[in-house]
XYZ file of C-alpha atoms in Angstrom:
573
model
C -7.106 29.680 52.309
C -7.689 25.977 52.847
C -5.788 24.312 55.706
C -5.496 20.567 55.317
C -4.816 18.083 58.108
C -4.930 14.402 57.218
C -5.485 11.419 59.451
C -4.187 7.855 59.147
C -5.243 5.412 56.464
C -7.351 2.331 57.072
C -5.918 -1.166 56.891
C -4.590 -2.504 53.627
C -7.187 -5.277 53.517
C -9.992 -2.740 53.717
C -8.409 -0.651 50.965
C -8.050 -3.666 48.709
C -11.746 -4.440 49.037
C -12.662 -1.177 47.297
C -12.097 -0.190 43.694
C -9.607 2.710 43.244
C -11.235 5.987 42.285
C -10.673 7.660 38.947
C -8.412 10.680 39.278
C -8.393 13.610 39.217
C -11.305 13.830 41.617
C -13.924 16.390 40.708
C -13.769 19.543 42.855
C -15.491 21.937 40.492
C -19.027 23.196 40.428
C -21.626 21.866 38.041
C -23.760 24.284 36.101
C -27.336 24.918 37.188
C -29.969 23.284 34.943
C -30.656 26.506 33.018
C -26.932 27.014 32.335
C -26.550 23.433 31.125
C -29.540 23.789 28.819
C -28.051 26.959 27.354
C -24.703 25.253 26.702
C -26.319 22.198 25.118
C -28.905 23.877 22.901
C -27.737 27.434 22.161
C -24.694 26.499 19.984
C -26.573 24.216 17.549
C -29.429 26.719 17.265
C -27.024 29.608 16.673
C -24.979 27.619 14.136
C -28.088 26.559 12.206
C -29.295 30.171 12.173
C -25.881 31.392 10.977
C -25.725 28.842 8.169
C -29.249 29.672 7.003
C -28.422 33.375 7.058
C -25.209 32.878 5.071
C -26.826 30.586 2.507
C -29.841 32.861 2.013
C -27.934 36.118 1.763
C -24.243 35.320 1.182
C -23.213 38.673 -0.298
C -24.597 40.842 2.496
C -23.208 38.577 5.234
C -19.825 38.487 3.511
C -19.888 42.305 3.316
C -20.584 42.615 7.057
C -17.811 40.165 7.927
C -15.480 41.988 5.522
C -16.148 45.267 7.360
C -15.634 43.567 10.728
C -12.301 42.180 9.581
C -11.264 45.652 8.424
C -12.281 47.102 11.803
C -10.320 44.491 13.774
C -7.250 44.760 11.543
C -7.203 48.556 11.501
C -7.840 49.121 15.189
C -6.444 46.117 17.002
C -3.336 44.825 15.244
C -1.394 46.051 18.272
C -3.570 43.922 20.585
C -2.857 40.680 18.735
C 0.864 41.493 18.592
C 0.932 42.154 22.357
C -1.146 39.027 22.970
C 1.430 36.910 21.150
C 4.290 38.550 23.055
C 2.502 38.015 26.372
C 2.064 34.331 25.521
C 5.780 33.980 24.810
C 6.641 35.807 28.058
C 4.396 33.544 30.162
C 5.907 30.432 28.576
C 9.413 31.768 29.312
C 8.421 32.420 32.944
C 7.122 28.864 33.314
C 10.345 27.424 31.918
C 12.801 29.471 33.977
C 10.900 29.915 37.260
C 10.746 27.518 40.203
C 7.064 26.985 39.515
C 7.833 25.330 36.196
C 10.150 22.843 37.857
C 8.080 22.157 40.963
C 4.572 21.746 39.539
C 3.784 18.433 37.887
C 0.486 18.023 36.062
C -1.503 15.505 38.064
C 0.403 16.002 41.308
C 3.945 15.074 42.400
C 3.452 11.325 41.890
C 1.703 11.441 38.514
C 3.131 9.258 35.754
C 3.120 10.027 32.043
C 0.252 8.476 30.119
C 2.075 8.506 26.768
C 5.678 8.161 25.672
C 7.364 11.135 24.028
C 6.935 9.948 20.431
C 3.190 9.337 20.874
C 2.788 12.614 22.780
C 4.632 14.733 20.191
C 2.779 12.988 17.373
C -0.640 13.697 18.848
C -0.037 17.301 19.865
C 1.560 18.116 16.499
C -1.237 16.414 14.578
C -3.988 18.315 16.376
C -2.070 21.600 16.480
C -0.769 22.287 12.996
C -0.666 19.249 10.769
C -3.255 20.233 8.165
C -2.415 23.963 8.273
C 1.267 23.306 7.818
C 0.658 21.085 4.793
C -1.473 23.847 3.298
C 0.942 26.747 3.943
C 4.443 25.203 3.922
C 4.697 25.890 0.189
C 1.978 28.503 -0.308
C 3.306 31.092 2.163
C 6.968 31.072 1.037
C 5.783 31.381 -2.566
C 3.190 34.093 -1.898
C 5.660 36.136 0.165
C 8.740 35.652 -1.968
C 8.310 39.122 -3.457
C 7.065 40.873 -0.318
C 8.642 40.182 3.065
C 8.675 43.225 5.378
C 11.380 43.519 8.050
C 13.519 40.874 6.320
C 13.488 42.624 2.970
C 14.199 46.013 4.540
C 17.128 44.763 6.603
C 18.687 42.185 4.278
C 17.250 42.644 0.820
C 16.634 38.863 0.775
C 13.220 38.760 -0.812
C 12.779 35.051 -1.589
C 14.286 33.862 1.688
C 12.174 36.360 3.593
C 9.002 34.479 2.697
C 10.371 31.327 4.316
C 11.462 33.264 7.415
C 7.975 34.687 7.865
C 6.556 31.168 7.471
C 8.893 30.035 10.276
C 7.580 32.885 12.386
C 3.883 32.351 11.692
C 3.853 28.581 12.190
C 6.708 28.161 14.648
C 7.512 29.178 18.203
C 5.089 32.073 18.718
C 2.050 30.180 17.428
C 2.918 27.195 19.614
C 3.422 29.502 22.616
C -0.106 30.832 22.080
C -1.478 27.277 22.077
C 0.748 26.299 24.996
C -0.257 29.062 27.387
C -3.942 28.190 26.942
C -3.191 24.482 27.379
C -1.256 25.177 30.602
C -4.254 26.992 32.071
C -6.612 24.126 31.252
C -4.155 21.392 32.270
C -3.310 22.818 35.712
C -6.965 23.568 36.451
C -8.008 20.022 35.510
C -5.158 17.734 36.517
C -4.076 19.509 39.704
C -7.168 21.252 41.050
C -9.771 18.723 39.944
C -11.793 21.137 37.821
C -13.518 20.084 34.629
C -11.441 20.463 31.471
C -13.361 23.571 30.467
C -12.604 27.229 29.902
C -15.181 28.382 32.429
C -13.584 26.579 35.371
C -10.119 27.749 34.377
C -11.315 31.359 34.161
C -14.270 32.499 36.201
C -12.960 32.292 39.773
C -10.973 35.471 39.112
C -14.323 37.262 38.785
C -16.668 38.354 41.601
C -18.807 35.447 42.817
C -22.040 37.066 41.626
C -20.705 37.161 38.053
C -19.209 33.676 37.864
C -22.327 31.727 36.874
C -23.350 33.878 33.934
C -19.780 34.510 32.820
C -19.073 30.775 32.888
C -21.937 30.069 30.500
C -20.840 32.842 28.116
C -17.218 31.646 28.153
C -18.242 28.061 27.429
C -20.602 29.099 24.637
C -17.768 31.018 22.944
C -15.467 27.998 23.217
C -18.081 25.605 21.822
C -19.014 27.896 18.928
C -15.365 28.455 18.011
C -14.701 24.716 18.102
C -17.695 23.655 15.998
C -17.339 26.361 13.341
C -13.539 26.044 13.248
C -13.667 22.284 12.762
C -16.502 22.474 10.219
C -14.851 25.051 7.983
C -11.499 23.283 8.264
C -13.244 20.056 7.306
C -14.580 21.728 4.184
C -11.164 23.110 3.207
C -9.534 19.735 3.945
C -12.004 18.142 1.513
C -11.002 20.657 -1.170
C -7.279 20.126 -0.572
C -7.647 16.342 -0.521
C -9.490 16.606 -3.842
C -6.604 18.684 -5.219
C -4.230 15.966 -4.109
C -6.295 13.274 -5.826
C -6.414 15.328 -9.015
C -2.610 15.562 -9.038
C -2.106 11.836 -9.641
C -5.494 10.578 -10.887
C -8.114 11.598 -13.433
C -10.499 12.646 -10.653
C -11.729 16.218 -11.081
C -12.607 18.250 -8.021
C -16.380 18.734 -7.736
C -19.143 18.955 -5.150
C -19.753 15.209 -5.496
C -16.100 14.416 -4.795
C -16.123 16.846 -1.856
C -19.144 15.046 -0.407
C -17.504 11.638 -0.811
C -14.326 12.930 0.849
C -16.289 14.350 3.789
C -18.108 11.041 4.234
C -14.845 9.100 4.048
C -12.873 11.294 6.418
C -15.853 11.586 8.757
C -16.196 7.814 8.920
C -12.489 7.376 9.678
C -12.692 10.026 12.404
C -15.815 8.465 13.932
C -14.037 5.104 14.157
C -10.977 6.718 15.742
C -13.141 8.703 18.193
C -15.042 5.579 19.178
C -11.935 3.561 20.005
C -10.404 6.373 22.053
C -7.104 8.209 22.230
C -4.829 5.271 22.992
C -6.194 2.949 20.295
C -7.495 5.368 17.677
C -5.839 8.749 17.563
C -2.488 7.579 18.887
C -2.111 5.055 16.056
C -3.093 7.536 13.338
C -0.884 10.288 14.830
C 2.157 8.044 14.932
C 1.466 7.046 11.324
C 1.303 10.757 10.466
C 4.720 11.317 12.019
C 6.305 8.449 10.106
C 4.816 9.546 6.761
C 5.829 13.166 7.430
C 9.416 12.093 8.067
C 9.380 10.052 4.848
C 8.030 13.017 2.860
C 10.583 15.529 4.159
C 13.572 13.184 3.836
C 12.581 12.186 0.300
C 12.126 15.829 -0.748
C 15.523 16.624 0.758
C 17.394 13.682 -0.780
C 15.805 13.661 -4.243
C 15.162 17.388 -4.484
C 17.692 20.250 -4.797
C 19.693 19.095 -1.760
C 22.520 21.641 -1.956
C 20.118 24.552 -2.396
C 17.960 23.308 0.496
C 20.968 23.051 2.844
C 22.225 26.502 1.880
C 18.822 28.159 2.053
C 17.924 26.537 5.379
C 21.211 27.667 6.907
C 20.629 31.217 5.709
C 16.941 31.431 6.655
C 17.453 29.838 10.079
C 20.009 32.528 10.857
C 17.709 35.233 9.547
C 14.824 33.942 11.677
C 16.805 34.002 14.918
C 18.317 37.392 14.036
C 14.996 39.043 13.232
C 12.688 37.219 15.635
C 12.256 40.254 17.915
C 11.671 42.814 15.118
C 9.116 40.476 13.495
C 7.421 39.884 16.860
C 6.909 43.609 17.425
C 6.129 44.624 13.843
C 2.714 46.310 13.573
C 3.188 48.221 10.298
C 2.523 51.456 12.212
C 2.281 53.770 9.137
C -0.992 52.064 8.149
C -2.615 53.460 11.312
C -2.072 57.060 10.225
C -5.536 57.023 8.678
C -8.488 54.603 9.001
C -8.128 51.521 6.823
C -10.537 51.402 3.918
C -9.974 47.656 3.656
C -8.100 45.020 5.634
C -6.488 44.128 2.306
C -4.516 47.394 2.505
C -2.622 46.005 5.508
C 0.068 43.347 5.151
C -0.721 42.187 8.669
C -4.359 41.834 7.692
C -3.361 39.198 5.162
C -0.799 37.487 7.351
C 0.167 38.003 10.998
C -3.182 39.250 12.337
C -5.041 36.675 10.245
C -2.860 33.795 11.491
C -2.851 34.928 15.134
C -6.659 35.150 14.984
C -6.685 31.670 13.468
C -4.565 30.350 16.363
C -6.779 32.002 18.989
C -9.968 30.710 17.342
C -8.557 27.172 17.204
C -7.045 27.250 20.702
C -10.164 25.854 22.471
C -9.899 22.408 20.938
C -6.134 22.340 20.292
C -5.217 23.454 23.814
C -7.986 21.377 25.366
C -6.700 18.214 23.741
C -3.045 18.969 24.510
C -4.021 19.488 28.159
C -5.920 16.195 28.146
C -2.927 14.085 27.029
C -0.204 15.777 29.118
C -0.707 14.366 32.599
C 2.528 13.486 34.415
C 4.744 16.206 32.945
C 6.181 19.149 34.860
C 5.145 22.582 33.627
C 8.699 23.165 32.425
C 8.755 19.898 30.493
C 5.276 20.623 29.166
C 6.159 24.100 27.875
C 9.426 22.988 26.272
C 7.676 20.009 24.707
C 4.787 22.057 23.316
C 6.842 25.009 22.041
C 10.484 24.210 21.287
C 10.254 20.699 19.811
C 7.279 21.349 17.478
C 8.834 24.663 16.409
C 12.015 22.923 15.290
C 9.942 20.352 13.414
C 7.993 23.166 11.727
C 11.180 24.965 10.699
C 12.724 21.829 9.197
C 9.466 21.032 7.380
C 9.088 24.533 5.922
C 12.828 24.849 5.302
C 12.933 21.719 3.148
C 9.618 22.004 1.302
C 9.617 25.804 1.027
C 13.201 25.892 -0.267
C 12.425 23.191 -2.798
C 9.372 25.174 -3.915
C 11.398 28.341 -4.480
C 14.055 26.390 -6.389
C 11.525 24.731 -8.713
C 9.621 27.998 -9.069
C 12.785 29.593 -10.447
C 13.483 26.594 -12.686
C 9.991 26.629 -14.212
C 9.680 30.361 -14.775
C 7.421 30.956 -11.755
C 5.317 27.900 -12.539
C 4.610 27.149 -8.880
C 3.730 30.800 -8.225
C 1.196 30.622 -11.043
C -0.307 27.424 -9.626
C -0.578 28.906 -6.131
C -2.138 32.053 -7.554
C -4.802 29.942 -9.220
C -5.398 27.529 -6.306
C -3.530 27.977 -3.020
C -4.163 24.387 -1.926
C -2.358 23.017 -5.005
C 1.050 24.522 -4.168
C 2.487 21.514 -2.325
C 1.351 19.054 -4.984
C 2.733 21.085 -7.888
C 6.085 21.310 -6.108
C 6.189 17.562 -5.375
C 5.486 16.804 -9.046
C 8.746 18.586 -9.883
C 10.888 16.257 -7.733
C 12.535 13.659 -9.988
C 12.152 9.892 -9.507
C 9.899 9.940 -6.429
C 7.592 12.871 -7.164
C 4.574 10.727 -8.058
C 4.994 8.645 -4.901
C 5.252 11.755 -2.747
C 2.007 13.051 -4.247
C 0.262 9.995 -2.827
C 2.004 10.365 0.548
C 1.046 14.048 0.783
C -2.574 13.330 -0.112
C -2.747 10.640 2.580
C -1.260 13.103 5.062
C -3.944 15.670 4.254
C -6.533 13.052 5.187
C -4.865 11.619 8.290
C -3.828 14.989 9.697
C -7.362 16.235 9.438
C -8.746 13.053 10.972
C -6.517 13.604 14.003
C -7.441 17.304 14.195
C -11.151 16.481 14.104
C -10.644 13.640 16.575
C -8.860 16.003 18.992
C -11.551 18.631 18.530
C -14.242 16.066 19.242
C -12.640 15.139 22.559
C -12.377 18.782 23.588
C -15.922 19.543 22.461
C -17.284 16.552 24.373
C -15.652 17.910 27.540
C -17.072 21.399 26.984
C -20.621 20.101 26.435
C -20.898 17.220 28.904
C -18.594 18.138 31.831
C -18.567 17.147 34.655
C -20.087 13.970 33.210
C -17.718 11.919 31.091
C -18.786 11.638 27.469
C -19.033 8.140 26.046
C -17.679 6.984 22.672
C -21.066 7.159 20.965
C -21.477 10.782 21.986
C -18.145 11.592 20.316
C -19.332 9.785 17.195
C -22.491 11.924 17.161
C -20.342 15.063 17.425
C -18.249 13.930 14.446
C -21.399 13.334 12.396
C -22.746 16.767 13.362
C -19.549 18.547 12.340
C -19.426 16.603 9.071
C -23.034 17.621 8.402
C -22.225 21.308 8.897
C -19.206 20.994 6.578
C -21.343 19.246 3.965
C -23.989 21.970 3.996
C -21.421 24.738 3.814
C -19.427 23.230 0.978
C -21.892 21.361 -1.230
C -24.752 23.850 -0.893
C -22.896 27.124 -0.511
C -19.547 26.439 -2.180
C -16.055 27.575 -1.252
C -17.116 31.233 -1.014
C -19.589 30.466 1.771
C -17.006 28.332 3.577
C -14.538 31.188 3.395
C -17.152 33.627 4.749
C -17.978 31.426 7.758
C -14.323 30.711 8.457
C -13.447 34.403 8.371
C -16.363 35.084 10.710
C -15.044 32.431 13.077
C -11.607 34.007 13.053
C -13.107 37.446 13.737
C -14.587 35.805 16.834
C -11.021 35.525 18.105
C -11.194 39.211 19.014
C -13.600 38.824 21.986
C -12.247 35.362 22.789
C -8.736 36.797 23.223
C -10.077 38.746 26.228
C -11.347 35.491 27.755
C -7.950 33.877 27.256
C -6.157 36.825 28.831
C -8.402 36.543 31.906
C -7.698 32.812 32.074
C -3.935 33.325 31.856
C -3.979 35.947 34.609
C -6.112 33.627 36.753
C -3.668 30.760 36.272
C -0.696 32.974 37.167
C -2.601 33.997 40.307
C -3.262 30.347 41.165
C 0.383 29.377 40.731
C 1.723 32.326 42.724
C -0.744 31.598 45.571
C 0.154 27.907 45.651
C 0.946 27.254 49.337
C 1.178 24.082 51.451
C -2.571 23.612 51.634
C -2.950 23.848 47.853
C -0.078 21.408 47.358
C -1.787 18.975 49.742
C -5.078 19.470 47.909
C -3.328 18.596 44.610
C -2.138 15.336 46.186
C -5.582 14.400 47.482
C -7.306 15.334 44.208
C -5.028 12.794 42.535
C -5.192 10.142 45.268
C -7.079 7.055 43.993
C -7.494 5.631 47.513
C -11.272 5.143 48.012
C -10.837 5.530 51.785
C -9.992 9.186 51.213
C -13.186 11.193 50.869
C -13.257 14.628 49.298
C -16.250 16.932 49.267
C -16.627 20.485 48.050
C -19.144 22.814 49.649
C -21.170 25.488 47.889
C -18.426 28.073 48.523
C -15.870 25.934 46.721
C -13.997 24.903 49.898
C -12.602 21.355 49.887
C -13.121 19.027 52.848
C -11.181 15.793 53.018
C -11.500 12.898 55.448
C -9.051 10.010 55.676
C -10.265 7.332 58.094
C -11.712 9.841 60.498
C -9.127 12.576 60.014
C -11.007 15.732 59.024
C -9.705 18.489 56.839
C -10.573 21.845 58.358
C -11.101 24.914 56.222
C -11.394 28.589 56.928
């Protein structure tokens, strides 16, 4: 344990003659040259090899990934269910324990970098914006005739689809993002480590294993981030094209997809260059305003009475059945080996979405951690889980209820549209809203673009940290990362088509299986750090975040911190 004893500060005039240091101070360990080379060059080489393999032999690769998905679904549904429950339990512990109240990200004197509206806007935009637009209508429609747990207990088939959408995109998903973000945020803001998975994880391992394990952990995070962002970029281009087709004569094609990728990539590069405060913050706040306009307009001009009634009923059903849904593994399907993941409801839905969340957690959680300095752990957890979950439920409640209403009115017209093209569900529903439907089509299409720009922007910041830490990446480096991701998306979509994109995305999500083990280790390590937080660690947190240049902090090869303040030496043992 580190014992810290500080001396007295120098005179104020001497302090004023020196520039304040950037905090948090770096206390981590840089990678050896071979490890840094592996992190910088292995991911692009592996991604290029994967793309070539998929493009040259798409059927065989898709078959292998199909079998892997069946294996994961059939044998490890229970693991993903327990993982989600563990995430919720850790978040609850942080909210109700003394640790959650006492620990402030960035030390006891840290101030918030962003106001609540900007903070909520950015974390929501990077966390679920584009996915929620895609599924807020599609999932309630696709599950309106098949909603386990809800259907068995209530017989409410149509409402059950909305309740499951609440569950999949609400509190539990945000808890899974939140617990990863807490690990990264405390490690970075309070202990002075780089904002990377390796430094939040590996010190729980034996010292001899930390170097190699750190490289492996970081490679997994980088690969998940690049492939996740690239495939999402491709799907965002397809959905944006669907939106354009809904109110223009533009027909979706590979040329339009390419133009959309270039346009969105350019917007993201500009945002990434100008930084979080000037670029992403402005776009995220615009997202929030347009989202509010869309939901209010759908509520006011749509089937208002039905929406109110259905939201009241489905909210109650969600809270009533939250625990049964959280534990539901569809146990009878494990009585014999699955022939196909498609034979499991969870394979289509809960396991698929939880894998999606885990695969996307590197860049979502990394960015949330980056923007959350100055908040207590309790405030952080409540802000990342409860508030976004309520927003999600209102969003799905309004748009999903309207979709079910218009689906009934048109003889399952929306169901037919979703069956033909899942990404078109929201736009077909909005067309049915009288008076303002055509305007809302434009708003929704803009939101598809801006939400993805913010997601890619957030991912770029996280990826830059993973690749360049402990050095700070400059704006041009982030621009290069955006161009690289856009290039991967272009190759996947325009050369391989949507089938290849789907294959790579499914492969990325399958990667959530080994990555979930990494996250579990990181969570346990963070719990250990918080429980072992004594006076010396609290003092270290203060010094790590002390901008006074007269305070010197060094870290030896064993990871022990030594601090001097005008001759006062910190002793360690």
